[in-house]
């Protein structure tokens, strides 16, 4: 079992920045592809960023490409999502996710996720 705990959410004005963290604990080895999802009110949960097991490859949804950056520190078992130039449409609950395996190939799909975090709220005001 792996436990994932997000932090860093909050309220910010349009154009602002936030940095989300996801601390992993438990059976974290071997490492796996990890990613971030978000779910806005009334919408389905969508994958927005993913990073390969060693961090050499990253993937982004078009909606966040160029504004969000995913990174990881395997030694500390932490995943980050740096979010810049935030927009009201970025308002959502953000979830950290760990895949079943080490292959990403793109942003994660629901079926690829083995463990979920509990989520952290991000609210962007206009």
Tab-separated table of C-alpha atoms in Angstrom:
chain	number	residue	atom	x	y	z
A	1	UNK	CA	0.000	0.000	0.000
A	2	UNK	CA	1.011	3.555	-0.727
A	3	UNK	CA	-0.488	6.569	0.985
A	4	UNK	CA	-0.565	9.902	-0.834
A	5	UNK	CA	-1.202	13.206	0.895
A	6	UNK	CA	-1.557	16.470	-0.992
A	7	UNK	CA	-0.944	19.937	0.386
A	8	UNK	CA	-0.518	23.465	-0.897
A	9	UNK	CA	-3.985	24.205	-2.202
A	10	UNK	CA	-5.736	27.464	-1.472
A	11	UNK	CA	-7.304	30.574	-2.938
A	12	UNK	CA	-5.471	32.846	-5.355
A	13	UNK	CA	-6.337	35.623	-7.780
A	14	UNK	CA	-6.155	35.246	-11.557
A	15	UNK	CA	-2.549	35.257	-12.704
A	16	UNK	CA	-1.266	33.988	-9.390
A	17	UNK	CA	0.744	30.875	-8.597
A	18	UNK	CA	0.473	27.898	-6.286
A	19	UNK	CA	2.685	24.905	-5.668
A	20	UNK	CA	1.032	21.633	-4.746
A	21	UNK	CA	2.928	18.893	-2.967
A	22	UNK	CA	2.157	15.206	-2.658
A	23	UNK	CA	3.967	13.216	0.003
A	24	UNK	CA	4.072	9.468	-0.544
A	25	UNK	CA	4.526	6.932	2.232
A	26	UNK	CA	4.378	3.170	2.573
A	27	UNK	CA	5.603	0.776	-0.093
A	28	UNK	CA	6.953	3.436	-2.459
A	29	UNK	CA	9.594	1.208	-4.059
A	30	UNK	CA	9.880	0.432	-6.859
A	31	UNK	CA	8.960	3.849	-8.133
A	32	UNK	CA	6.093	4.323	-10.562
A	33	UNK	CA	4.677	6.828	-12.964
A	34	UNK	CA	2.851	9.519	-11.007
A	35	UNK	CA	0.544	12.299	-11.968
A	36	UNK	CA	-2.005	14.926	-11.098
A	37	UNK	CA	-5.717	14.968	-11.787
A	38	UNK	CA	-8.289	17.636	-11.134
A	39	UNK	CA	-12.050	17.668	-10.821
A	40	UNK	CA	-14.065	20.839	-11.249
A	41	UNK	CA	-17.654	21.094	-9.969
A	42	UNK	CA	-20.000	19.175	-12.239
A	43	UNK	CA	-17.176	17.775	-14.349
A	44	UNK	CA	-15.325	14.505	-14.566
A	45	UNK	CA	-11.928	14.020	-13.002
A	46	UNK	CA	-9.272	14.606	-15.659
A	47	UNK	CA	-5.569	13.872	-15.827
A	48	UNK	CA	-3.523	17.020	-16.315
A	49	UNK	CA	0.112	16.079	-15.737
A	50	UNK	CA	2.268	12.998	-15.380
A	51	UNK	CA	5.922	12.236	-14.760
A	52	UNK	CA	7.901	9.074	-15.409
A	53	UNK	CA	9.397	7.055	-12.580
A	54	UNK	CA	12.793	8.752	-12.776
A	55	UNK	CA	11.456	12.138	-13.753
A	56	UNK	CA	13.020	12.212	-17.209
A	57	UNK	CA	9.731	12.510	-19.064
A	58	UNK	CA	6.750	14.726	-18.343
A	59	UNK	CA	3.347	15.014	-19.972
A	60	UNK	CA	0.669	17.696	-19.818
A	61	UNK	CA	-2.881	18.230	-20.901
A	62	UNK	CA	-3.279	21.034	-23.422
A	63	UNK	CA	-5.252	23.063	-20.874
A	64	UNK	CA	-2.228	23.432	-18.575
A	65	UNK	CA	0.735	23.091	-20.943
A	66	UNK	CA	3.164	25.974	-20.570
A	67	UNK	CA	1.694	27.039	-17.217
A	68	UNK	CA	2.042	23.970	-14.978
A	69	UNK	CA	5.198	21.988	-14.216
A	70	UNK	CA	5.284	18.546	-12.620
A	71	UNK	CA	8.411	17.335	-10.817
A	72	UNK	CA	9.423	14.719	-8.280
A	73	UNK	CA	12.075	13.880	-5.713
A	74	UNK	CA	12.236	10.123	-5.331
A	75	UNK	CA	14.641	10.332	-2.423
A	76	UNK	CA	12.112	12.327	-0.433
A	77	UNK	CA	9.079	10.620	-2.000
A	78	UNK	CA	7.517	13.943	-2.984
A	79	UNK	CA	5.663	14.963	-6.114
A	80	UNK	CA	5.066	18.608	-6.952
A	81	UNK	CA	2.862	20.596	-9.288
A	82	UNK	CA	3.949	24.182	-9.857
A	83	UNK	CA	1.003	26.131	-11.197
A	84	UNK	CA	1.597	29.559	-12.731
A	85	UNK	CA	-0.661	32.053	-14.482
A	86	UNK	CA	-3.707	30.516	-12.845
A	87	UNK	CA	-7.126	31.113	-14.350
A	88	UNK	CA	-10.640	30.792	-12.908
A	89	UNK	CA	-11.133	27.645	-15.013
A	90	UNK	CA	-8.318	26.018	-13.028
A	91	UNK	CA	-10.597	26.000	-9.978
A	92	UNK	CA	-10.961	22.361	-8.936
A	93	UNK	CA	-10.001	19.731	-6.436
A	94	UNK	CA	-6.530	18.489	-7.346
A	95	UNK	CA	-5.558	14.860	-6.760
A	96	UNK	CA	-2.196	13.168	-6.677
A	97	UNK	CA	-2.096	9.722	-8.277
A	98	UNK	CA	0.313	6.815	-8.515
A	99	UNK	CA	0.083	4.451	-11.453
A	100	UNK	CA	0.227	0.676	-11.412
A	101	UNK	CA	3.500	0.655	-13.302
A	102	UNK	CA	6.474	2.709	-14.310
A	103	UNK	CA	5.236	3.584	-17.812
A	104	UNK	CA	3.428	6.872	-18.379
A	105	UNK	CA	3.190	7.545	-22.106
A	106	UNK	CA	0.988	10.553	-21.492
A	107	UNK	CA	-1.250	12.000	-18.823
A	108	UNK	CA	-2.732	9.213	-16.734
A	109	UNK	CA	-6.124	7.677	-17.370
A	110	UNK	CA	-8.300	6.568	-14.488
A	111	UNK	CA	-7.684	2.907	-15.264
A	112	UNK	CA	-3.937	3.405	-14.850
A	113	UNK	CA	-4.180	4.718	-11.288
A	114	UNK	CA	-3.558	2.380	-8.400
A	115	UNK	CA	-3.472	4.885	-5.526
A	116	UNK	CA	-5.159	8.260	-5.053
A	117	UNK	CA	-4.599	11.093	-2.655
A	118	UNK	CA	-7.502	12.696	-0.839
A	119	UNK	CA	-7.384	15.909	-2.867
A	120	UNK	CA	-6.701	19.562	-2.193
A	121	UNK	CA	-8.904	22.488	-3.220
A	122	UNK	CA	-7.607	25.179	-5.545
A	123	UNK	CA	-9.790	28.239	-6.077
A	124	UNK	CA	-8.880	30.967	-8.555
A	125	UNK	CA	-10.876	34.187	-8.378
A	126	UNK	CA	-11.411	36.514	-11.302
